[in-house]
mmCIF file of C-alpha atoms and ligand atoms in Angstrom:
data_model
loop_
_atom_site.group_PDB
_atom_site.id
_atom_site.type_symbol
_atom_site.label_atom_id
_atom_site.label_comp_id
_atom_site.label_asym_id
_atom_site.label_seq_id
_atom_site.Cartn_x
_atom_site.Cartn_y
_atom_site.Cartn_z
ATOM 1 C CA MET A 19 -13.866 -7.898 -21.989
ATOM 2 C CA ARG A 20 -11.352 -6.876 -19.320
ATOM 3 C CA VAL A 21 -10.695 -3.150 -19.129
ATOM 4 C CA TYR A 22 -7.664 -1.171 -17.990
ATOM 5 C CA ASN A 23 -8.593 -0.672 -14.370
ATOM 6 C CA PHE A 24 -6.823 2.259 -12.683
ATOM 7 C CA SER A 25 -8.631 1.813 -9.381
ATOM 8 C CA ALA A 26 -6.745 2.858 -6.240
ATOM 9 C CA GLY A 27 -8.008 -0.164 -4.349
ATOM 10 C CA PRO A 28 -9.337 -2.746 -4.491
ATOM 11 C CA SER A 29 -7.377 -2.746 -7.709
ATOM 12 C CA SER A 30 -6.521 -4.953 -10.624
ATOM 13 C CA LEU A 31 -4.813 -8.272 -10.080
ATOM 14 C CA PRO A 32 -2.507 -10.092 -12.509
ATOM 15 C CA LEU A 33 -4.633 -11.963 -15.037
ATOM 16 C CA SER A 34 -2.518 -15.095 -14.635
ATOM 17 C CA VAL A 35 -3.269 -15.090 -10.902
ATOM 18 C CA LEU A 36 -6.999 -14.822 -11.512
ATOM 19 C CA GLU A 37 -6.839 -17.585 -14.104
ATOM 20 C CA LYS A 38 -4.917 -19.867 -11.787
ATOM 21 C CA ALA A 39 -7.419 -19.195 -8.992
ATOM 22 C CA ALA A 40 -10.267 -19.863 -11.424
ATOM 23 C CA SER A 41 -8.763 -23.192 -12.429
ATOM 24 C CA GLU A 42 -8.548 -24.179 -8.768
ATOM 25 C CA MET A 43 -11.837 -22.611 -7.737
ATOM 26 C CA THR A 44 -13.933 -25.728 -7.304
ATOM 27 C CA GLU A 45 -11.149 -28.126 -6.407
ATOM 28 C CA TYR A 46 -7.789 -27.124 -4.996
ATOM 29 C CA GLN A 47 -5.166 -29.617 -6.110
ATOM 30 C CA ASN A 48 -6.519 -33.013 -5.024
ATOM 31 C CA SER A 49 -8.280 -31.847 -1.897
ATOM 32 C CA GLY A 50 -11.768 -32.397 -3.274
ATOM 33 C CA MET A 51 -12.826 -28.879 -2.306
ATOM 34 C CA SER A 52 -12.302 -25.179 -2.839
ATOM 35 C CA VAL A 53 -9.828 -23.264 -0.679
ATOM 36 C CA MET A 54 -12.886 -21.354 0.540
ATOM 37 C CA GLU A 55 -14.404 -24.536 1.903
ATOM 38 C CA MET A 56 -11.508 -26.111 3.737
ATOM 39 C CA SER A 57 -10.674 -26.032 7.422
ATOM 40 C CA HIS A 58 -7.921 -23.590 8.214
ATOM 41 C CA ARG A 59 -6.526 -26.288 10.512
ATOM 42 C CA SER A 60 -6.205 -28.845 7.709
ATOM 43 C CA PRO A 61 -2.725 -29.799 6.509
ATOM 44 C CA VAL A 62 -3.548 -28.610 2.988
ATOM 45 C CA TYR A 63 -4.449 -25.115 4.209
ATOM 46 C CA GLU A 64 -1.559 -25.004 6.656
ATOM 47 C CA LYS A 65 0.715 -25.484 3.680
ATOM 48 C CA ILE A 66 -0.968 -22.638 1.783
ATOM 49 C CA ILE A 67 -0.484 -20.148 4.611
ATOM 50 C CA ALA A 68 3.054 -21.331 5.326
ATOM 51 C CA ASP A 69 3.993 -21.039 1.643
ATOM 52 C CA ALA A 70 2.397 -17.592 1.457
ATOM 53 C CA GLN A 71 4.530 -16.418 4.349
ATOM 54 C CA ALA A 72 7.719 -18.087 3.063
ATOM 55 C CA THR A 73 7.395 -16.608 -0.433
ATOM 56 C CA PHE A 74 6.549 -13.183 0.942
ATOM 57 C CA ARG A 75 9.586 -13.261 3.246
ATOM 58 C CA LYS A 76 11.814 -14.319 0.395
ATOM 59 C CA VAL A 77 10.531 -11.719 -2.073
ATOM 60 C CA MET A 78 10.727 -8.915 0.509
ATOM 61 C CA GLY A 79 14.038 -10.098 1.997
ATOM 62 C CA ILE A 80 12.632 -9.983 5.518
ATOM 63 C CA PRO A 81 15.278 -10.590 8.226
ATOM 64 C CA ASP A 82 14.774 -13.476 10.677
ATOM 65 C CA ASN A 83 14.166 -11.173 13.633
ATOM 66 C CA TYR A 84 10.923 -9.924 12.096
ATOM 67 C CA LYS A 85 7.524 -11.604 12.299
ATOM 68 C CA VAL A 86 5.039 -11.569 9.451
ATOM 69 C CA LEU A 87 1.430 -11.459 10.633
ATOM 70 C CA PHE A 88 -1.658 -11.980 8.522
ATOM 71 C CA MET A 89 -4.350 -9.888 10.160
ATOM 72 C CA GLN A 90 -7.777 -8.463 9.337
ATOM 73 C CA GLY A 91 -9.546 -5.136 9.599
ATOM 74 C CA GLY A 92 -7.584 -3.275 6.937
ATOM 75 C CA ALA A 93 -4.839 -0.726 7.380
ATOM 76 C CA THR A 94 -7.359 1.353 9.320
ATOM 77 C CA THR A 95 -7.405 -1.184 12.145
ATOM 78 C CA GLN A 96 -3.622 -0.855 12.363
ATOM 79 C CA PHE A 97 -4.087 2.868 13.059
ATOM 80 C CA ALA A 98 -5.223 1.646 16.512
ATOM 81 C CA ALA A 99 -3.254 -1.602 16.784
ATOM 82 C CA VAL A 100 0.087 0.193 16.355
ATOM 83 C CA PRO A 101 -0.310 2.555 19.339
ATOM 84 C CA LEU A 102 -1.893 -0.185 21.458
ATOM 85 C CA ASN A 103 1.109 -2.447 20.892
ATOM 86 C CA LEU A 104 3.954 0.051 20.615
ATOM 87 C CA MET A 105 3.140 3.240 22.496
ATOM 88 C CA ASN A 106 3.803 1.726 25.887
ATOM 89 C CA LYS A 107 7.280 2.688 27.031
ATOM 90 C CA ASN A 108 6.797 6.439 27.354
ATOM 91 C CA GLY A 109 3.293 6.753 25.969
ATOM 92 C CA LYS A 110 4.499 9.086 23.214
ATOM 93 C CA ALA A 111 4.698 8.923 19.439
ATOM 94 C CA ASP A 112 5.546 11.328 16.618
ATOM 95 C CA TYR A 113 3.543 11.308 13.388
ATOM 96 C CA VAL A 114 4.298 12.695 9.963
ATOM 97 C CA VAL A 115 1.051 13.915 8.438
ATOM 98 C CA SER A 116 1.458 13.719 4.665
ATOM 99 C CA GLY A 117 -2.071 12.899 3.562
ATOM 100 C CA GLN A 118 -5.476 11.732 4.571
ATOM 101 C CA PHE A 119 -4.522 8.269 5.770
ATOM 102 C CA SER A 120 -1.632 9.480 7.898
ATOM 103 C CA LYS A 121 -3.930 12.107 9.364
ATOM 104 C CA LYS A 122 -6.432 9.411 10.261
ATOM 105 C CA ALA A 123 -3.638 7.334 11.782
ATOM 106 C CA TYR A 124 -2.558 10.350 13.842
ATOM 107 C CA GLN A 125 -6.100 11.059 15.030
ATOM 108 C CA GLU A 126 -6.602 7.453 16.047
ATOM 109 C CA ALA A 127 -3.293 7.276 17.920
ATOM 110 C CA LYS A 128 -4.164 10.434 19.867
ATOM 111 C CA LYS A 129 -6.781 8.419 21.721
ATOM 112 C CA PHE A 130 -4.027 6.359 23.292
ATOM 113 C CA GLY A 131 -1.315 8.735 24.367
ATOM 114 C CA ASP A 132 0.796 11.824 23.825
ATOM 115 C CA VAL A 133 0.913 12.056 20.048
ATOM 116 C CA ARG A 134 2.496 14.935 18.179
ATOM 117 C CA VAL A 135 2.737 16.019 14.546
ATOM 118 C CA LEU A 136 6.390 15.824 13.608
ATOM 119 C CA ALA A 137 5.944 17.338 10.137
ATOM 120 C CA SER A 138 2.994 18.069 7.899
ATOM 121 C CA SER A 139 2.339 19.022 4.286
ATOM 122 C CA GLU A 140 -1.239 20.063 4.816
ATOM 123 C CA ASP A 141 -0.279 23.694 4.067
ATOM 124 C CA LYS A 142 -0.005 22.850 0.365
ATOM 125 C CA ASN A 143 -2.812 20.323 0.242
ATOM 126 C CA PHE A 144 -0.403 17.394 0.670
ATOM 127 C CA THR A 145 1.331 17.904 -2.675
ATOM 128 C CA TYR A 146 4.750 17.148 -1.213
ATOM 129 C CA ILE A 147 6.441 15.004 1.426
ATOM 130 C CA PRO A 148 7.353 17.151 4.436
ATOM 131 C CA LYS A 149 10.961 16.988 5.559
ATOM 132 C CA PHE A 150 12.137 16.484 9.104
ATOM 133 C CA LYS A 151 15.452 15.963 10.821
ATOM 134 C CA LYS A 152 16.364 13.225 13.232
ATOM 135 C CA GLU A 153 16.817 15.920 15.899
ATOM 136 C CA ASP A 154 13.179 17.002 15.478
ATOM 137 C CA ILE A 155 11.962 13.681 16.856
ATOM 138 C CA ARG A 156 11.230 13.643 20.560
ATOM 139 C CA PRO A 157 14.010 11.481 22.025
ATOM 140 C CA ASP A 158 11.533 9.602 24.210
ATOM 141 C CA ALA A 159 9.011 8.908 21.450
ATOM 142 C CA ASP A 160 8.112 5.224 21.326
ATOM 143 C CA TYR A 161 8.032 5.354 17.516
ATOM 144 C CA VAL A 162 7.725 7.587 14.479
ATOM 145 C CA HIS A 163 4.845 6.910 12.085
ATOM 146 C CA ILE A 164 4.822 7.686 8.377
ATOM 147 C CA CYS A 165 2.666 6.771 5.424
ATOM 148 C CA PHE A 166 5.247 5.815 2.810
ATOM 149 C CA ASN A 167 3.073 6.291 -0.251
ATOM 150 C CA ASN A 168 0.101 8.601 -0.066
ATOM 151 C CA THR A 169 -2.487 6.872 -2.207
ATOM 152 C CA ILE A 170 -4.907 9.786 -2.461
ATOM 153 C CA PHE A 171 -2.437 12.574 -3.246
ATOM 154 C CA GLY A 172 0.105 10.581 -5.251
ATOM 155 C CA THR A 173 3.175 11.314 -3.158
ATOM 156 C CA LYS A 174 5.899 9.025 -1.873
ATOM 157 C CA PHE A 175 8.860 9.383 0.481
ATOM 158 C CA PRO A 176 11.896 9.674 -1.813
ATOM 159 C CA GLU A 177 13.855 7.599 0.697
ATOM 160 C CA ILE A 178 13.473 5.867 4.037
ATOM 161 C CA PRO A 179 13.782 8.614 6.675
ATOM 162 C CA ASP A 180 16.445 8.213 9.331
ATOM 163 C CA THR A 181 14.885 8.039 12.789
ATOM 164 C CA GLY A 182 17.998 6.803 14.587
ATOM 165 C CA ASP A 183 17.185 4.393 17.412
ATOM 166 C CA ILE A 184 13.513 5.240 17.425
ATOM 167 C CA PRO A 185 11.475 2.603 15.607
ATOM 168 C CA LEU A 186 10.069 3.732 12.278
ATOM 169 C CA VAL A 187 6.518 2.543 11.593
ATOM 170 C CA ALA A 188 5.258 2.768 8.020
ATOM 171 C CA ASP A 189 1.887 2.355 6.387
ATOM 172 C CA MET A 190 2.915 0.788 3.079
ATOM 173 C CA SER A 191 -0.528 -0.188 1.845
ATOM 174 C CA SER A 192 -0.043 1.290 -1.604
ATOM 175 C CA CYS A 193 3.664 0.684 -2.245
ATOM 176 C CA ILE A 194 4.483 -2.686 -0.716
ATOM 177 C CA LEU A 195 6.008 -5.039 -3.310
ATOM 178 C CA SER A 196 6.454 -2.161 -5.769
ATOM 179 C CA GLU A 197 10.225 -2.008 -5.229
ATOM 180 C CA PRO A 198 12.787 -3.419 -2.774
ATOM 181 C CA PHE A 199 12.740 -1.926 0.729
ATOM 182 C CA ASP A 200 15.362 -2.495 3.399
ATOM 183 C CA VAL A 201 13.067 -3.932 6.059
ATOM 184 C CA SER A 202 15.783 -3.663 8.711
ATOM 185 C CA LYS A 203 15.363 0.134 8.644
ATOM 186 C CA PHE A 204 11.811 -0.244 9.983
ATOM 187 C CA GLY A 205 10.392 -1.287 13.314
ATOM 188 C CA LEU A 206 7.075 -2.134 11.757
ATOM 189 C CA ILE A 207 5.459 -2.108 8.315
ATOM 190 C CA TYR A 208 1.782 -2.668 7.695
ATOM 191 C CA ALA A 209 -0.278 -2.830 4.530
ATOM 192 C CA GLY A 210 -3.800 -3.648 3.492
ATOM 193 C CA ALA A 211 -3.648 -6.253 0.737
ATOM 194 C CA GLN A 212 -6.069 -4.719 -1.734
ATOM 195 C CA LYS A 213 -3.631 -2.334 -3.419
ATOM 196 C CA ASN A 214 -0.713 -4.490 -4.420
ATOM 197 C CA MET A 215 -1.052 -7.924 -2.822
ATOM 198 C CA GLY A 216 -4.521 -9.385 -3.292
ATOM 199 C CA PRO A 217 -8.134 -8.926 -2.288
ATOM 200 C CA SER A 218 -9.320 -6.834 0.630
ATOM 201 C CA GLY A 219 -9.797 -8.604 3.945
ATOM 202 C CA LEU A 220 -6.128 -9.310 4.552
ATOM 203 C CA THR A 221 -3.710 -6.936 6.259
ATOM 204 C CA VAL A 222 -0.041 -7.823 6.443
ATOM 205 C CA VAL A 223 2.098 -6.677 9.376
ATOM 206 C CA ILE A 224 5.874 -7.038 9.453
ATOM 207 C CA VAL A 225 7.150 -6.343 12.942
ATOM 208 C CA ARG A 226 10.530 -6.540 14.653
ATOM 209 C CA GLU A 227 10.410 -9.151 17.394
ATOM 210 C CA ASP A 228 11.532 -6.898 20.227
ATOM 211 C CA LEU A 229 8.511 -4.656 19.644
ATOM 212 C CA ILE A 230 6.085 -7.499 20.280
ATOM 213 C CA GLY A 231 4.634 -8.398 23.660
ATOM 214 C CA ASN A 232 3.900 -5.012 25.227
ATOM 215 C CA ILE A 233 0.270 -4.462 24.321
ATOM 216 C CA ARG A 234 -1.509 -2.351 26.854
ATOM 217 C CA GLU A 235 -3.793 -3.973 29.351
ATOM 218 C CA ASN A 236 -7.413 -4.633 28.425
ATOM 219 C CA SER A 237 -6.754 -4.462 24.683
ATOM 220 C CA PRO A 238 -8.771 -6.783 22.461
ATOM 221 C CA VAL A 239 -6.922 -10.027 21.870
ATOM 222 C CA MET A 240 -7.305 -9.688 18.095
ATOM 223 C CA PHE A 241 -5.145 -6.568 18.158
ATOM 224 C CA ASP A 242 -2.265 -8.254 19.958
ATOM 225 C CA TYR A 243 0.768 -8.885 17.743
ATOM 226 C CA LYS A 244 2.000 -11.433 20.295
ATOM 227 C CA THR A 245 -1.177 -13.472 20.045
ATOM 228 C CA MET A 246 -0.929 -13.377 16.264
ATOM 229 C CA ALA A 247 2.778 -14.250 16.255
ATOM 230 C CA ASP A 248 2.454 -17.077 18.801
ATOM 231 C CA ASN A 249 -0.352 -18.636 16.789
ATOM 232 C CA ASP A 250 1.105 -18.211 13.298
ATOM 233 C CA SER A 251 -1.732 -15.797 12.465
ATOM 234 C CA MET A 252 -4.251 -18.537 13.229
ATOM 235 C CA TYR A 253 -5.525 -17.638 16.679
ATOM 236 C CA ASN A 254 -8.929 -17.556 15.021
ATOM 237 C CA THR A 255 -10.009 -18.178 11.435
ATOM 238 C CA PRO A 256 -7.727 -16.135 9.175
ATOM 239 C CA PRO A 257 -8.953 -14.593 5.891
ATOM 240 C CA CYS A 258 -8.221 -17.930 4.199
ATOM 241 C CA TYR A 259 -9.074 -17.166 0.605
ATOM 242 C CA ALA A 260 -7.462 -13.708 0.603
ATOM 243 C CA ILE A 261 -4.246 -15.284 1.900
ATOM 244 C CA TYR A 262 -4.403 -17.897 -0.855
ATOM 245 C CA ILE A 263 -4.742 -15.206 -3.559
ATOM 246 C CA ALA A 264 -1.932 -13.195 -1.949
ATOM 247 C CA LYS A 265 0.232 -16.315 -2.106
ATOM 248 C CA LEU A 266 -0.394 -16.515 -5.857
ATOM 249 C CA VAL A 267 0.514 -12.819 -6.178
ATOM 250 C CA PHE A 268 3.760 -13.333 -4.210
ATOM 251 C CA GLU A 269 4.635 -16.238 -6.505
ATOM 252 C CA TRP A 270 3.843 -14.074 -9.527
ATOM 253 C CA VAL A 271 6.197 -11.328 -8.304
ATOM 254 C CA GLU A 272 8.895 -13.919 -7.714
ATOM 255 C CA SER A 273 8.407 -15.441 -11.170
ATOM 256 C CA LEU A 274 8.817 -12.018 -12.810
ATOM 257 C CA GLY A 275 12.218 -11.633 -11.180
ATOM 258 C CA GLY A 276 11.436 -10.217 -7.759
ATOM 259 C CA LEU A 277 11.314 -6.653 -6.494
ATOM 260 C CA GLU A 278 14.336 -5.300 -8.400
ATOM 261 C CA LYS A 279 12.599 -6.259 -11.608
ATOM 262 C CA MET A 280 9.276 -4.950 -10.322
ATOM 263 C CA LYS A 281 10.888 -1.590 -9.602
ATOM 264 C CA GLU A 282 12.366 -1.429 -13.090
ATOM 265 C CA ILE A 283 8.951 -2.082 -14.645
ATOM 266 C CA ASN A 284 7.183 0.356 -12.314
ATOM 267 C CA GLN A 285 9.720 3.115 -12.989
ATOM 268 C CA LYS A 286 9.255 2.641 -16.697
ATOM 269 C CA LYS A 287 5.476 2.775 -16.362
ATOM 270 C CA CYS A 288 5.272 5.933 -14.272
ATOM 271 C CA LYS A 289 7.899 7.674 -16.413
ATOM 272 C CA ILE A 290 5.704 7.318 -19.485
ATOM 273 C CA LEU A 291 2.909 9.091 -17.663
ATOM 274 C CA TYR A 292 4.980 11.782 -15.901
ATOM 275 C CA ASP A 293 6.979 12.591 -19.046
ATOM 276 C CA TYR A 294 3.773 13.186 -20.910
ATOM 277 C CA LEU A 295 2.260 15.260 -18.074
ATOM 278 C CA ASP A 296 5.401 17.424 -17.879
ATOM 279 C CA ASN A 297 5.078 18.264 -21.557
ATOM 280 C CA SER A 298 1.328 18.588 -21.753
ATOM 281 C CA LYS A 299 -0.388 21.963 -22.104
ATOM 282 C CA ARG A 300 -3.725 20.532 -20.992
ATOM 283 C CA PHE A 301 -2.843 18.434 -17.950
ATOM 284 C CA ILE A 302 -0.973 19.393 -14.810
ATOM 285 C CA ALA A 303 0.656 17.074 -12.284
ATOM 286 C CA PRO A 304 0.242 18.928 -8.969
ATOM 287 C CA VAL A 305 2.760 16.919 -6.939
ATOM 288 C CA GLU A 306 6.290 18.264 -6.425
ATOM 289 C CA LYS A 307 8.726 16.279 -8.528
ATOM 290 C CA ASP A 308 10.856 14.803 -5.763
ATOM 291 C CA SER A 309 7.744 13.564 -3.950
ATOM 292 C CA ARG A 310 6.087 11.791 -6.859
ATOM 293 C CA SER A 311 4.540 8.391 -6.336
ATOM 294 C CA MET A 312 5.362 5.516 -8.625
ATOM 295 C CA MET A 313 2.002 3.863 -7.916
ATOM 296 C CA ASN A 314 -0.608 6.655 -7.895
ATOM 297 C CA VAL A 315 -0.226 9.364 -10.515
ATOM 298 C CA THR A 316 -2.479 12.374 -9.907
ATOM 299 C CA PHE A 317 -3.269 15.061 -12.481
ATOM 300 C CA VAL A 318 -5.815 17.779 -13.246
ATOM 301 C CA THR A 319 -6.839 19.937 -16.180
ATOM 302 C CA GLY A 320 -7.462 22.937 -13.943
ATOM 303 C CA ASP A 321 -11.128 22.929 -14.920
ATOM 304 C CA ALA A 322 -13.496 20.717 -12.920
ATOM 305 C CA ASP A 323 -15.956 20.308 -15.811
ATOM 306 C CA LEU A 324 -13.198 19.261 -18.159
ATOM 307 C CA ASP A 325 -11.941 16.774 -15.547
ATOM 308 C CA LYS A 326 -15.398 15.283 -15.477
ATOM 309 C CA LYS A 327 -15.513 15.104 -19.265
ATOM 310 C CA PHE A 328 -12.110 13.413 -19.316
ATOM 311 C CA CYS A 329 -13.161 10.740 -16.817
ATOM 312 C CA LYS A 330 -16.349 10.048 -18.728
ATOM 313 C CA GLU A 331 -14.614 9.701 -22.089
ATOM 314 C CA ALA A 332 -11.800 7.659 -20.558
ATOM 315 C CA GLU A 333 -14.313 5.216 -19.170
ATOM 316 C CA ALA A 334 -16.094 4.921 -22.530
ATOM 317 C CA ASN A 335 -12.710 4.020 -24.020
ATOM 318 C CA GLY A 336 -11.943 1.281 -21.513
ATOM 319 C CA PHE A 337 -9.849 3.224 -18.956
ATOM 320 C CA VAL A 338 -11.886 2.913 -15.801
ATOM 321 C CA ASN A 339 -11.706 4.205 -12.220
ATOM 322 C CA ILE A 340 -9.500 7.130 -13.146
ATOM 323 C CA LYS A 341 -11.438 9.725 -11.185
ATOM 324 C CA GLY A 342 -9.480 11.274 -8.328
ATOM 325 C CA HIS A 343 -10.407 10.632 -4.710
ATOM 326 C CA ARG A 344 -13.657 12.331 -3.735
ATOM 327 C CA SER A 345 -11.769 14.621 -1.353
ATOM 328 C CA VAL A 346 -9.419 16.064 -3.997
ATOM 329 C CA GLY A 347 -11.134 15.726 -7.393
ATOM 330 C CA GLY A 348 -9.165 15.660 -10.635
ATOM 331 C CA MET A 349 -7.763 12.383 -11.870
ATOM 332 C CA ARG A 350 -5.652 9.613 -10.445
ATOM 333 C CA ALA A 351 -4.199 6.706 -12.373
ATOM 334 C CA SER A 352 -3.230 3.961 -9.964
ATOM 335 C CA ILE A 353 -0.663 1.854 -11.744
ATOM 336 C CA TYR A 354 0.140 -0.889 -9.283
ATOM 337 C CA ASN A 355 2.194 -3.958 -10.143
ATOM 338 C CA ALA A 356 -0.642 -5.656 -12.014
ATOM 339 C CA MET A 357 -1.141 -2.790 -14.476
ATOM 340 C CA PRO A 358 0.621 -3.801 -17.692
ATOM 341 C CA ILE A 359 2.856 -1.300 -19.455
ATOM 342 C CA GLU A 360 0.472 -1.277 -22.461
ATOM 343 C CA GLY A 361 -2.255 0.029 -20.159
ATOM 344 C CA VAL A 362 -0.172 3.116 -19.418
ATOM 345 C CA GLU A 363 0.947 3.546 -23.036
ATOM 346 C CA LYS A 364 -2.632 3.390 -24.249
ATOM 347 C CA LEU A 365 -3.814 5.776 -21.548
ATOM 348 C CA VAL A 366 -1.208 8.329 -22.654
ATOM 349 C CA GLU A 367 -2.291 7.905 -26.283
ATOM 350 C CA PHE A 368 -5.838 8.586 -25.191
ATOM 351 C CA MET A 369 -4.771 11.637 -23.169
ATOM 352 C CA LYS A 370 -2.928 13.056 -26.178
ATOM 353 C CA LYS A 371 -6.041 12.689 -28.266
ATOM 354 C CA PHE A 372 -8.113 14.350 -25.546
ATOM 355 C CA GLU A 373 -5.617 17.194 -25.346
ATOM 356 C CA GLU A 374 -5.808 17.691 -29.098
ATOM 357 C CA GLU A 375 -9.596 17.852 -28.971
ATOM 358 C CA ASN A 376 -9.781 20.131 -25.918
ATOM 359 C CA LYS A 377 -7.168 22.823 -26.394
HETATM 360 C C1 LIG B 7 -6.161 2.190 1.272
HETATM 361 C C2 LIG B 7 -5.272 2.715 2.313
HETATM 362 C C3 LIG B 7 -5.628 2.707 3.676
HETATM 363 C C4 LIG B 7 -6.960 2.207 4.153
HETATM 364 O O1 LIG B 7 -6.985 0.852 4.045
HETATM 365 P P1 LIG B 7 -8.202 -0.061 4.561
HETATM 366 O O2 LIG B 7 -7.703 -1.418 4.247
HETATM 367 O O3 LIG B 7 -9.405 0.360 3.763
HETATM 368 O O4 LIG B 7 -8.381 0.191 6.003
HETATM 369 C C5 LIG B 7 -4.714 3.181 4.589
HETATM 370 N N1 LIG B 7 -3.525 3.650 4.205
HETATM 371 C C6 LIG B 7 -3.159 3.687 2.904
HETATM 372 C C7 LIG B 7 -1.816 4.216 2.535
HETATM 373 C C8 LIG B 7 -4.017 3.218 1.923
HETATM 374 O O5 LIG B 7 -3.648 3.259 0.640
#
């Protein structure tokens, strides 16, 4: 029996995608083999990767002057790849530290140049998105880095910050494909696939063409956006199967009506949960309202033992992986695109019952 899986990542995938993959598992179309077994240089696979890219571009509305790269190593590898490729005009970058991943990105970038914290919300344990003004950015910074949706703390930028002429770089691992984004406002977007796009092993990078081609000397070739772009992400063997599953997910998003529709569904889903939390006497949502994430909803009871009890009973009732990140405790319901609305409705029903029993 499939459960309601609230995992933050790897996370649930649309059932129809898994079923389609299952039906093609041992033989993809008439190729006589599984996608896992075919040469990445074969025409049949070349079509899979080309279709994946084309559908992704269409769904995201990516302008022609941006490259889409299918890379490996997770979002964490991009913490280094971004400064190696982009921090080369003035050797400076400004980072917004709004959670654990952006802090890691900042620490990694510091190895490569003059990196500064532009704004931080660490003072209140990352329960809000810190504000900054365009004038606060160093005018000679090569880019500004943000994490758009903070997976662990359940916060999200309410809008795309204005960085003027300085390229905005965003880690969108946990919000990509959740709603439409104006890609032209970014210099670079990167995202690990395992939150909202597919299995782990694939990392997608969307990068404006003029930012490619300046990687610093002696960098590993696998980090070079130019190498990836010039070789259509096939300089070496790409994560073939992960790209194939991501292609099915992109097609699924398109078939539902694209990102406008996705946003409508996601807003509905998170509203059910936040409305309940705002009225509950047992549960508290610690995140400031204008910084709330649509994808990761965090909450606590205020009592660590009761949190533990909640997670245990939730699991016994088929709501799994709802425990908060080990660094923050409490609970976190990750409700990415693949989580059906019934999953959230049933979770809230269960929470009401728990509240009744644990006044
Ligand atoms: C999960 C996550 C990461 C880490 O991703 P890996 O693929 O494990 O390296 C980084 N940033 C954000 C926002 C995430 O959600």
